[in-house]
Coordinates of C-alpha atoms in Angstrom, one line a residue:
M269 CA 36.7 15.8 11.2
K270 CA 40.3 14.0 10.4
R271 CA 38.8 10.9 9.0
F272 CA 36.8 13.2 6.6
N273 CA 40.0 15.0 5.7
L274 CA 41.6 11.6 4.8
L275 CA 38.4 10.1 2.8
L276 CA 37.9 13.1 0.5
P277 CA 41.4 13.1 -1.3
A278 CA 41.0 9.2 -1.5
A279 CA 37.6 9.6 -3.1
C280 CA 38.8 12.3 -5.6
V281 CA 41.7 9.8 -6.6
A282 CA 39.4 6.9 -7.0
L283 CA 37.2 9.0 -9.4
V284 CA 40.1 10.1 -11.4
L285 CA 41.4 6.6 -12.0
A286 CA 38.1 5.1 -12.7
Q287 CA 37.6 7.9 -15.7
G288 CA 41.0 7.1 -17.0
A289 CA 40.3 3.4 -17.0
W290 CA 36.9 4.1 -18.9
A291 CA 38.5 6.0 -21.5
Q292 CA 41.0 3.3 -22.1
R293 CA 38.5 0.5 -22.9
A294 CA 39.0 -1.4 -26.1
R295 CA 36.7 -0.6 -29.1
T296 CA 35.4 -3.2 -31.3
V297 CA 35.1 -2.5 -35.2
S298 CA 33.5 -4.9 -37.6
E299 CA 35.2 -5.7 -40.7
P300 CA 33.3 -3.7 -43.3
Q301 CA 34.0 -0.5 -41.2
K302 CA 37.9 -1.3 -41.3
Q303 CA 37.9 -1.7 -45.0
D304 CA 36.0 1.7 -45.5
A305 CA 38.4 3.3 -43.4
N306 CA 41.3 2.2 -45.0
A307 CA 39.7 3.5 -48.2
Q308 CA 38.7 6.9 -46.6
S309 CA 42.3 7.3 -45.0
R310 CA 44.1 7.5 -48.3
P311 CA 43.5 11.2 -49.7
R312 CA 42.5 11.8 -53.2
T313 CA 45.2 13.4 -55.0
T314 CA 45.4 15.3 -58.5
P315 CA 48.0 13.7 -60.8
A316 CA 51.4 15.5 -60.7
P317 CA 52.5 17.8 -63.5
T318 CA 55.0 16.3 -66.0
T319 CA 57.9 18.4 -64.9
V320 CA 58.4 19.6 -61.3
K321 CA 60.9 21.8 -59.9
A322 CA 63.0 19.7 -57.3
K323 CA 66.4 19.5 -55.6
Y324 CA 68.5 16.4 -55.9
E325 CA 69.9 15.4 -52.5
G326 CA 71.9 12.4 -53.4
G327 CA 71.8 8.5 -53.3
V328 CA 72.4 7.5 -56.9
F329 CA 75.5 5.7 -57.4
G330 CA 78.2 8.0 -58.9
Y331 CA 76.2 11.1 -58.5
N332 CA 77.0 12.8 -55.5
K333 CA 76.5 16.7 -56.2
R334 CA 73.6 18.3 -54.8
Q335 CA 71.7 19.9 -57.6
T336 CA 68.6 22.1 -58.3
G337 CA 66.7 21.3 -61.4
T338 CA 63.5 19.6 -62.6
L339 CA 62.1 16.1 -62.3
T340 CA 60.4 15.0 -65.5
F341 CA 58.1 11.8 -66.1
D342 CA 59.5 10.4 -69.4
D343 CA 56.5 8.1 -70.3
A344 CA 57.9 7.1 -73.5
S345 CA 60.8 5.5 -72.1
H346 CA 59.2 4.5 -68.9
R347 CA 61.5 6.4 -66.6
L348 CA 61.8 9.2 -64.2
V349 CA 64.3 12.0 -65.4
F350 CA 66.1 14.8 -63.2
R351 CA 67.6 17.4 -65.4
D352 CA 70.1 20.2 -64.0
K353 CA 69.3 23.9 -64.5
L354 CA 70.7 23.9 -67.9
G355 CA 68.5 21.2 -68.8
H356 CA 71.1 18.5 -69.2
E357 CA 69.8 15.1 -68.1
Y358 CA 71.6 14.2 -65.0
I359 CA 70.0 11.3 -63.7
S360 CA 67.2 8.7 -64.9
V361 CA 65.5 6.1 -62.8
P362 CA 63.4 3.4 -65.0
Y363 CA 60.0 2.8 -63.5
T364 CA 60.9 -0.9 -63.3
S365 CA 63.8 -0.4 -61.0
I366 CA 61.5 1.6 -58.2
A367 CA 61.2 -0.6 -55.4
A368 CA 59.5 2.0 -53.1
V369 CA 58.3 5.7 -53.0
Y370 CA 57.2 7.9 -50.0
G371 CA 57.1 11.3 -49.0
D372 CA 59.4 12.4 -46.0
T373 CA 58.9 15.6 -44.2
Q374 CA 61.6 17.0 -41.9
S375 CA 61.6 20.2 -39.6
R376 CA 64.8 22.0 -39.1
R377 CA 65.9 25.5 -38.3
P378 CA 67.0 27.5 -41.3
T379 CA 70.6 28.8 -41.3
A380 CA 69.5 32.3 -40.8
A381 CA 67.7 31.2 -37.6
G382 CA 70.8 29.6 -36.3
V383 CA 72.9 32.8 -36.9
L384 CA 70.4 35.0 -35.0
G385 CA 70.4 32.4 -32.4
G386 CA 74.1 33.1 -31.9
A387 CA 73.3 36.5 -30.7
S388 CA 72.3 36.9 -27.0
L389 CA 69.4 39.3 -27.4
Y390 CA 67.5 37.0 -30.3
T391 CA 68.3 33.9 -29.0
L392 CA 64.9 32.4 -27.5
P393 CA 62.8 33.6 -30.6
A394 CA 65.4 32.3 -32.9
L395 CA 65.3 28.9 -31.4
L396 CA 61.6 28.7 -32.2
I397 CA 61.9 29.2 -35.9
K398 CA 61.5 26.0 -37.7
K399 CA 60.8 25.2 -41.5
K400 CA 59.4 22.1 -42.9
Y401 CA 61.3 20.4 -45.7
R402 CA 59.6 17.8 -47.9
Y403 CA 61.3 15.0 -49.9
L404 CA 60.2 12.5 -52.3
T405 CA 62.1 9.5 -51.4
M406 CA 62.8 6.4 -53.6
Q407 CA 64.2 2.9 -53.1
F408 CA 65.4 1.6 -56.2
S409 CA 67.7 -1.3 -57.6
D410 CA 69.7 -0.3 -60.7
P411 CA 69.6 -3.2 -63.2
D412 CA 72.8 -2.2 -64.9
T413 CA 75.0 -2.3 -61.7
R414 CA 73.0 -4.6 -59.5
V415 CA 73.2 -1.7 -56.7
S416 CA 70.4 -0.9 -54.7
G417 CA 70.0 2.5 -53.0
T418 CA 67.7 5.1 -51.7
T419 CA 67.4 8.8 -53.4
S420 CA 65.6 11.8 -52.5
F421 CA 64.5 15.0 -54.1
K422 CA 63.3 18.0 -52.3
V423 CA 60.0 19.4 -53.5
D424 CA 58.3 22.7 -52.4
S425 CA 54.8 22.0 -51.1
K426 CA 53.0 19.1 -49.3
E427 CA 50.2 18.8 -52.0
L428 CA 52.9 18.4 -54.8
L429 CA 54.7 15.8 -52.5
N430 CA 51.5 13.8 -52.4
S431 CA 50.7 14.1 -55.9
M432 CA 54.3 13.1 -57.0
V433 CA 54.2 10.1 -54.6
A434 CA 50.8 8.8 -56.1
T435 CA 51.8 9.3 -59.5
V436 CA 55.2 7.6 -59.3
G437 CA 53.5 4.9 -57.5
Q438 CA 51.0 4.3 -60.3
K439 CA 53.5 4.8 -63.0
A440 CA 55.6 2.2 -61.6
D441 CA 52.9 -0.1 -60.8
L442 CA 53.5 0.0 -57.2
E443 CA 50.9 -1.1 -54.5
P444 CA 49.7 1.3 -51.9
R445 CA 51.0 0.6 -48.4
G446 CA 50.0 3.2 -45.9
E447 CA 51.3 6.5 -47.2
A448 CA 53.8 4.9 -49.2
Y449 CA 54.0 2.7 -52.6
V450 CA 56.0 -0.5 -52.7
R451 CA 56.7 -3.3 -55.0
K452 CA 55.8 -6.6 -53.6
A453 CA 58.4 -9.4 -54.3
K454 CA 57.4 -11.9 -57.1
N455 CA 56.6 -15.4 -56.1
T456 CA 59.5 -17.4 -57.5
S457 CA 58.5 -20.9 -56.2
A458 CA 56.7 -23.0 -58.9
T459 CA 53.8 -25.2 -57.3
P460 CA 52.7 -28.0 -59.5

């Protein structure tokens, strides 16, 4: 009987380990299926509107103040323009100076939830409250000052963010890489 009591747990452990090893086996995928998977992984997005409500979060040299305003595609001048609440042009980024564009999402606790979390009665529920903030992030190289940087604009929804990333990437002639768009470096070496 003692021997049976030792063998039963050992057999159960062996069965569990065997199932885990089976689930971790390598899968083989042929080359045409990989290409189809990459094409299907990029969701179809609608073009972004010409003007979008956004909040400038900083990043452009000399413009440190965070402001609420609008992002506008100025196709006539080939640039992306941020205008403040009064409609004055605050920042413009030429399409040719954009090196990369991608969407970023951060999950943070709103200020009101932090204040409620300070009260002892509401601490636990307030700690569970989180909100997602979505940012259009661009890496650029300013041709006037030869300064490179990263700037971001907060937008309202995930769909709007995805369409903004795709539209900026297309207008700036960037190539898709994963969920981002990047400008590939030009090959400067000349081969005879």
